[in-house]
Amino acid sequence: MNETDAIGFPRFDPLLVARYHAWTRLVGWFTFVLGAATFVYWIVGSQWLRIGTPAINAMRANAALGFLLGGLALVLQVPSRSGWVRGIARLCAAAVFLIGVPTLLEYARVWHGSVDLLLIADDIWPLPGWHLGHVSLSSALGFVLLGAALLLIDSPVRRVYPSQWLAAAALFMALLPALGHVFGATADIGIERGFQIGLHSVPIFLVLASGVLVARADRGPMQLAARRVPAGRLLRRMLPVVVLLPVAVGSLRLIGEQAGLYETRFGIAISAWSNALILCAIIYWYATVLAGEEDHRRIAQGRAQSTLNALQSPICVVDKNGMIVACNRAWSETGAAAGASAAAVGIGANYLDVCDRVIGPEGESARAVASGMRAVLTHRSDEFVLEYTCQAALAQSWWRVRVTRYAVDNEQWLVVAHEDITTYRVQEQKILRLNRVYAVLSGINGVIVRARERQQLFDEACRIAVEHGGFGVVWIDVLDASAQEFSPRAQAGADSAILLDNGRAMHLDRSDERGLIARAFATGEHAYCNDLASANGIDTPRLRSAVALGYRSAIVLPLLQEGAVVATLTLLNREADYFDEAELRLLDELAADISLALEHIAKREYIEHVAFHDTLTGLPNTRLFTDRLQQRMNNAGNGELAVALFDLENFTWINETHGRACGDRLLREIASRLSAAVPAECTVARVGADTFAIGGVCEGEAASAAACTQLLARISEPLAMNDKEIRISAHAGIAIFPRDAQDAETLFERAEAALRQAKTTRQRCLYFAPEVNAQVAERLLLEADLRLGLERGEFTVVYQPKIDLTSGEVIGAEALLRWHHPQRGLMAPADFIGIAESTGLIVGLGDWVLHAVCEQQAAWLAAGVQVVPVMINVSPVQIAEGDMLDRVQRALTAHALETRHIELELTETAALHDSPATRATFAALRKLGVCLSLDDFGTGYASLEQIRRFPIDYVKIDRAFVANIPASAENGAIVSAIIAMSHALQLRVVAEGVETDAQLAFLRRHDCDEMQGFYFSPPLDPAALEAMLRNGVRADLPVSAPEQRATVLVVDDEMGVRSALHRVLRRDGYRILTAASGEAGLKLLATQRVQLVISDQRMPGMSGAEFLDAVNRHYPETVRIVLSGYTDLATVTEAVNRGAVFKFFTKPWNDDELREGVRQAIRLSRPAPV
C-alpha cells in the first residue's frame, strides 16, 4: 500500500520506484549472466578464464555460483512476488548465504576443508595455503551479507528493514578493496592476503549490493531516495558526489605526486583546498535544499489548508493529547456561531477538554464525542461516528461527527469532522411523513371499497389517519345546513374528547376568518396552519385547546358532495411546520378520495332508497311495506293489524288534463296528507301509480272504519294548482289480520280484493269479504283457461330486436310470449303471468317457451341465417324448482344448439329467492356459458347486496324510467346512476322501451350499451326477424357533426326576451338555440352540444332553479347563467345553490356586460360529449 505523509500526499514517487526496480532487474540479470558464464567455463574445463596472475587471478567456481544465485534471487523478487516464485528466490538467497559461511569458518581456523576445491578441482593453478586466488574474507563476508539481505528483503523487524542495512554493509565492504585497487595501495592500507577481493569481482559486488539496496525503495530507509521532495533530491544527487569526488581528487593528487609534478606538501594543500571547496558547495546546496523544502512545506500546508477550507463541513486535526493542530474555516465559523471564542475551539485548544466541559442539552453528546476520540486514540476502535442534535434559537439542527485516526512518523493524529445533516434529516422526516400519508391513502382506499355507510367511512378514516398517519387527533365535522352548525361525527386520538368538548355542535360563520373549519366551509379548499402557537388571526376555542395540549400544526380538508362542502376532515400534529407542499397535495388527494366515496355511498343509498321507496313521494314501496307488515304481524301476538289500500279516482284524467307535473304534485300532496294524518307507528306506502297503503294496529272494525273515513276526507280536501282548485276522491279496501290472512302477502291481496270490490260497487270503503270476492272467481277461471291454452297450443313467441348503441347492429332479440285466447283475444304476459306463477303453471309454460325458441334458432341455422342470441324470460318460480340447469341443457341438446344461441333474463324478483340453491343454479348456468340478464332493474324489488351476489352479465333498465327522460330530472338521475353502477360492476346495460330521439341521445350520452323499443322495431314474428337478419338491417343512429361555433341555449317563457337575447348574442358569432320551458331545454340538451345555458328564473312548470339543477347534474360541463327580473335574495340563493350558476343578471340587462359575461363563460366551458 502506498503510504502518505501528514498532508495526505504519497511518501514515495511511484515513477522513481519503477526506475529503481528497472535498475535492480538489470543488475540481477547482469550478475546472473556473468556468474553463469564463469561457472559454465569451469564445468567445461575452459582455460581462458582460469589463467590468472597474482594480481588478476581467476574467479573461483563457488564465487561464480554465488553471483549466479544472487542475481537469480534478485530478479525473481522484483517486483515483490508470492507463491512458488518467492520460494525459489528464497532458496537461491539461502544458497548464497551458505556459500560464504564455510570460507568464514576456514578463516576463523574452525574448519580446514579447501572450500574452493569442493565443487571443481583446480589442477591447473593449485594454490596451497592462504594464497591469492582463494575466495577472500571480504568476498565471503559479502556473500553472507547479500544472502541474508535477499532472505530478509520482505521481512521488516519492528518497522526496521534489515535487508537494506545488510545491503549497505555489503556495498561498503566491497568499496574498501575497490579503493585499494584504485590507489594501488593495498598493502599500505592493510588489504593483503585473504582480505583483498579480486579486481574483476569488486564491480560485481558493488552493482549487486546496489541492486539489493534499492529493490524495495518504497519502504525502509531507501524510501527517502524515492521521494520527490528536497531531501530525496539531495540524497539522490549529493550521495554520488560525496562518494566519487573525494576519490577523484585523491586519484589526481596521487597521479601528480607520482609524476613528480609537485611535492607531497603541495599535494596535501591542494587536497585540503579541494575538500574545503567541496564541503562549502555541499553546505550551500544543503542550505538551498532546506530553503526549498521549507517553501515546499509552506505551499503544501497552504494547499492543505485551502483544501480544508474548501470543505463545507467543520473539520479539525488533533494530536494524541487532543490538541487542535489544524482546522478549516467552517470549523472556526461554526464555533463563532455557537458563541465560542477562537482560543476555545481554535488551533492550540484542547478539544477533549472542550468536549468534557460542555454543559446543557448538548453536554451528553459532547462527552460521548470525547469518549469516542479516546477510544480511537487508544486503538480500541478504528473509527467513531455519532449523530446528535443542536437546538439553536430559531431551529433545531442535526449533525454527524466522524473521528478517524492516521499515523505520520509513528505519531498518532485524529481527524474530527462534523457534518451538518439537517437537510438530510428534514428530507428523511418528510419522506416518512409522506409514506405515512401514502399509508393513510392506501388504507382509506381499502375502506372506500368496503364501507357501506357514511358513518363507517368516517370512523375508519379517522382511525387510519391516527394509526397509520401518525396524527395526534383526527375528527370529521358534518354540516347541518338548516341550522348552520357543524358537529363532530367521528373522531380518533387520545385528546379528541377534550378538544371536541364531547361532541358539542359549533355555529358556522363562513365569514369568520379566525377558524380553519370556517375557511374550509367557505372556500371549499384546504385551510392549514403550521404554527398554531404563534399564528395570527386564528383564534377558536378548539384551536386554543389544541395549543394548550401541545399541538403545533393543523389542517382542515373539505369533503365535497356534488360540489358542495358537506363535512370537513381535521388533522392535528404536534410538530411545527408539518404540512409542506407535497403533503398538502397528498392530503388533497385524500380528501378527494373520501369525497368520491361519499358520492358513491350517496348514490348507493339513493339507489337502495329507490329500491325500497317510491321515487316521487319518498314513501315505502310494496316490498318495504309488505316486509314491515310481516314483521309487525310476527310481533302482533293476539292483537289485530289492519291494511288499508286507497285508490285515487280519476287520477288518469287529471294527468291528461292538467299535465304530468300537476299529477306528480297531487301525488306528493296526498302522500304528505296521509303521513301527517296517521300515527308515527303506522306505515304509509305508495304501492301503485295512484294507490296508497296504510298498515297499523287495528282497534276494532268500527275504529278502523272511522279512521278510514277521516283519511278519505283528508284526501278529498281541495288542492290549489295552476290557479285552479282541484278535488279528488278515493276508494278504500281494508283487510284485517288475523281474520282475513295469516301472512303479509295474502293480507295485502285481501285488501286489494276489497279495494277492487269497492271500486266496482262505487263504495268509499269496504272490508274484505270472501263471499263477494268476484276477483277470486275470475282468477280461477283464467287459471283454468291457462291450463287449457297450454294444452291446445294457444301461445306464440314474437321477437323484439336488441340494438348495439355504438354500431346500430342487431345483436340480439328478446322472446316475448303472446296468448291467443279464444274469447279474450290476444293477451300480453302481464295479464296472465302472475296467475301462472302463483299456480306453478309458469314452469311448464317457461319450458315450452325455451323449446320453442331453441327450435326456431335451429331452423334459422339450418336455413343459413346469421342468428343472434335470443333472450328468454325466466320466472323465480322456475328457478325455485331446482332443475333449471337440466331443462336448459336438455333443450340445447335436443336442438343441437350452443349456449351462445340463448340468454336467460331474470326479473329483480328472482333476487328475493336468494338462497344457496338459487345462487348455485345461477352459478351453474353461468359456468355452462349461458349469459344472464337482470330485467326491470330499479323497479324496487331486490337490494343491491342481493343483486351483487348473482353472476349476471346484463342489467336492463325498466321502461318506466326510460319513458320520461330526459324531461324528468329524477328519472334521468336514476338512469345515469344505474348505468354508472352497472359499468362499475363490469356489467353491460340494456334500456328497454326506447321510443324517441331524445331518449336515445340521453342514453348514448351516458354510455348505455344496448337498447330495444319501438324506436327501432316493435316485436316481430319469426319471419320478419329472419328477413331483418338476412338483410343486415341496422339502426340509423344519429351522428352529430362537430360544431365549430360555441352554442348558447336561451330558456325563457317570454318570446320577446328570447328574441332580444338572440339578437344581442348573434353579433358575437354564437350558435343560438331557444326553448320556452325547462322541459324543452332538457330535450335540446339531450341532442345538442351546448357550452352555455342562459335561463330565466321564474317560468311556469319547471322553475329556472329546477331546470339548472337538472343541467348541473346531467351536463356539468355546461356553464349556467341566470337571467331574472326578480332580485329577491331567496330567488338568487335558490338559483345559485341548486344550479351552481356562473353569473346572475337582472332584467333589463346591459348588453355589453351580458356579452362580456357570456364570453367569460364560453372560455370556462369544456366540449360536451354527445
Short mmCIF file of C-alpha atoms in Angstrom, two decimals, residues 642-644 697-713 732-735 764-767:
data_model
loop_
_atom_site.label_atom_id
_atom_site.label_comp_id
_atom_site.label_asym_id
_atom_site.label_seq_id
_atom_site.Cartn_x
_atom_site.Cartn_y
_atom_site.Cartn_z
CA ALA A 642 -105.25 -3.64 9.51
CA VAL A 643 -104.12 -2.93 5.97
CA ALA A 644 -106.00 -0.21 4.05
CA VAL A 697 -102.73 -1.55 14.68
CA CYS A 698 -106.45 -2.26 14.39
CA GLU A 699 -108.51 -1.31 17.45
CA GLY A 700 -111.67 -2.77 16.10
CA GLU A 701 -113.64 -2.60 12.90
CA ALA A 702 -115.54 0.49 13.93
CA ALA A 703 -112.38 2.39 14.86
CA SER A 704 -110.65 1.43 11.66
CA ALA A 705 -113.70 2.42 9.63
CA ALA A 706 -113.76 5.83 11.32
CA ALA A 707 -110.06 6.29 10.66
CA CYS A 708 -110.56 5.29 7.04
CA THR A 709 -113.37 7.82 6.69
CA GLN A 710 -111.15 10.57 8.10
CA LEU A 711 -108.37 9.67 5.70
CA LEU A 712 -110.74 9.73 2.74
CA ALA A 713 -111.87 13.17 3.85
CA ALA A 732 -110.53 2.18 0.17
CA GLY A 733 -110.25 -1.53 0.81
CA ILE A 734 -109.40 -2.97 4.23
CA ALA A 735 -108.20 -6.38 5.36
CA ARG A 764 -115.92 4.57 -0.47
CA CYS A 765 -114.67 1.90 1.91
CA LEU A 766 -115.12 -1.87 2.07
CA TYR A 767 -113.75 -4.61 4.25
#
